[in-house]
Structure formats: C-alpha cells, structure tokens
Amino acid sequence: DVKVTQSSRYLVKRTGEKVFLECVQDMDHENMFWYRQDPGLGLRLIYFSYDVKMKEKGDIPEGYSVSREKKERFSLILESASTNQTSMYLCASSLWLDKGVSYNEQFFGPGTRLTVL
Amino acid sequence: AQSVTQPDIHITVSEGASLELRCNYSYGATPYLFWYVQSPGQGLQLLLKYFSGDTLVQGIKGFEAEFKRSQSSFNLRKPSVHWSDAAEYFCAVGFGGSQGNLIFGKGTKLSVKP
C-alpha cells in the first residue's frame, strides 16, 4: 500500500524559530510536493522536486526553502517562522509521467498543522 | 491561463439525497482530472480520476464523475449520500508536463443533515 508520512501531525513554534517539516514516501516516486492549505484558499503549491537535489518554486515560495538529499525524503524549511505561516502543510508524491503509470496522480500525507505563536 | 473552479463553497444535503459537486476548468486540451476527498484533520484521498476513454468514471465510496468536454466540466455525483460523506472535496486538474503538477480548486465543503 502506498504511503506518505509526515514527521508531525501538530507542531507549535515561536516566531523567529527555524522549523523543519519532514516528508517521507515509500513508493519510489520521483516527484514530491509541498502545499499549504488555508480555509477558503484551497491548496497552494510552495515547492516541488522532480529529482534528488532538484527543486522548483511553486506559487508561494516566499519564506520557505526545501531540501531533497534522498529520493524518498523531502523537507520543508521555514527559516524564520512568522505568524502568517500558521497553516496546514501537506506533502504529496507522484510518479514521472513518462513512466506511463498513474500519470500525475498525487498521493498525500496526513498533513502537519503548524501554529506559530 | 489554466484554472480550476469549484463554484460551491459549502453544500448541505440530507442523508439519502443525491449529490452533485461542480468542477470547471480552463484549458485548451483535455487535461487529467481528479477528485479528492479530505476528512477533517486528514490528508487528501483520491476518489477517482479521468485521463481518457469512457467519460463516466466510477470511484471509491460509490462516487462517480462525468467529463463533459463541451462544458469543460468534471462534476462529481453520488446517488445517495451517507453521513460519513461529510468532508471537503477538491477537484484537481493536471495539464501535463513531466513534473506532474496539479492545480486544485478551492474545495467544496459538504455537510450532511440527518
């Protein structure tokens, strides 16, 4: 069974702290994604990665960075957390299209609800 | 520009009633189409998907969706709603590209009355 796990379900941090959100997938997927989800705004893409050490900015990358040192792990970093980064963070993964399997169906982790005080 | 619209923010239906959730997209070709469901406090689960072929697709939990090219729509339906269907539903559209990016609608929250 496919699985995407996220390191924490709930996280409380203080303004200015450096925050790491970890995501691991066991499906050997090339693509990994970080979204934030806010009421009324749906899912917004922060960053994605299509290979180890590769990353691309999504729609709202400001205030975030990412790291992908291994294929199965994709980390989201908040260099200096701010209150406006309080949100639900969702990680997802998918296969490359040219493998002809599942096209760009994404598999999601359970989410991390981050509160920045 | 490519976009996905879910016109209904919140829908309330009675248990046992039928359901239709709307999704429209803006794109010049046939995209890859998905419906996801999110229960409170959970991640997203895939309900169904459409890539090509038969325009009526069946999914899990008794859901189905119909792709209508002429209307650029991919509406989700269920003939009889159960209380456990209360959740938020997201339409997502893939416009191709090897990175497999999806654009998500803003979601429709479904409430079910007893």
Tab-separated table of C-alpha atoms in Angstrom, chain B residues 50-89:
chain	number	residue	atom	x	y	z
B	50	TYR	CA	-10.120	10.601	-15.658
B	51	PHE	CA	-7.429	10.515	-18.305
B	52	SER	CA	-9.194	9.296	-21.452
B	53	GLY	CA	-11.847	6.888	-22.729
B	54	ASP	CA	-15.279	6.489	-21.184
B	55	THR	CA	-16.362	9.871	-19.912
B	56	LEU	CA	-18.242	8.423	-16.936
B	57	VAL	CA	-15.815	7.152	-14.329
B	58	GLN	CA	-16.527	5.212	-11.199
B	59	GLY	CA	-14.640	5.783	-7.996
B	60	ILE	CA	-14.482	4.598	-4.444
B	61	LYS	CA	-17.241	5.024	-1.835
B	62	GLY	CA	-19.973	4.962	-4.506
B	63	PHE	CA	-18.904	8.179	-6.240
B	64	GLU	CA	-18.854	8.772	-9.966
B	65	ALA	CA	-17.914	11.694	-12.173
B	66	GLU	CA	-18.656	12.661	-15.729
B	67	PHE	CA	-16.295	14.500	-18.038
B	68	LYS	CA	-18.061	16.858	-20.428
B	69	ARG	CA	-15.659	18.331	-22.929
B	70	SER	CA	-18.162	20.802	-24.329
B	71	GLN	CA	-18.725	22.284	-20.873
B	72	SER	CA	-15.130	21.901	-19.607
B	73	SER	CA	-16.610	20.222	-16.574
B	74	PHE	CA	-15.949	17.211	-14.400
B	75	ASN	CA	-18.789	17.023	-11.893
B	76	LEU	CA	-18.834	14.572	-9.030
B	77	ARG	CA	-22.023	12.687	-8.191
B	78	LYS	CA	-23.393	10.253	-5.678
B	79	PRO	CA	-26.951	8.900	-5.817
B	80	SER	CA	-27.448	8.583	-2.052
B	81	VAL	CA	-25.338	10.445	0.472
B	82	HIS	CA	-24.333	8.903	3.785
B	83	TRP	CA	-23.485	10.878	6.931
B	84	SER	CA	-19.878	9.663	6.615
B	85	ASP	CA	-19.558	11.557	3.311
B	86	ALA	CA	-19.382	14.847	5.204
B	87	ALA	CA	-15.955	16.184	4.239
B	88	GLU	CA	-14.270	18.639	1.922
B	89	TYR	CA	-13.982	17.751	-1.741
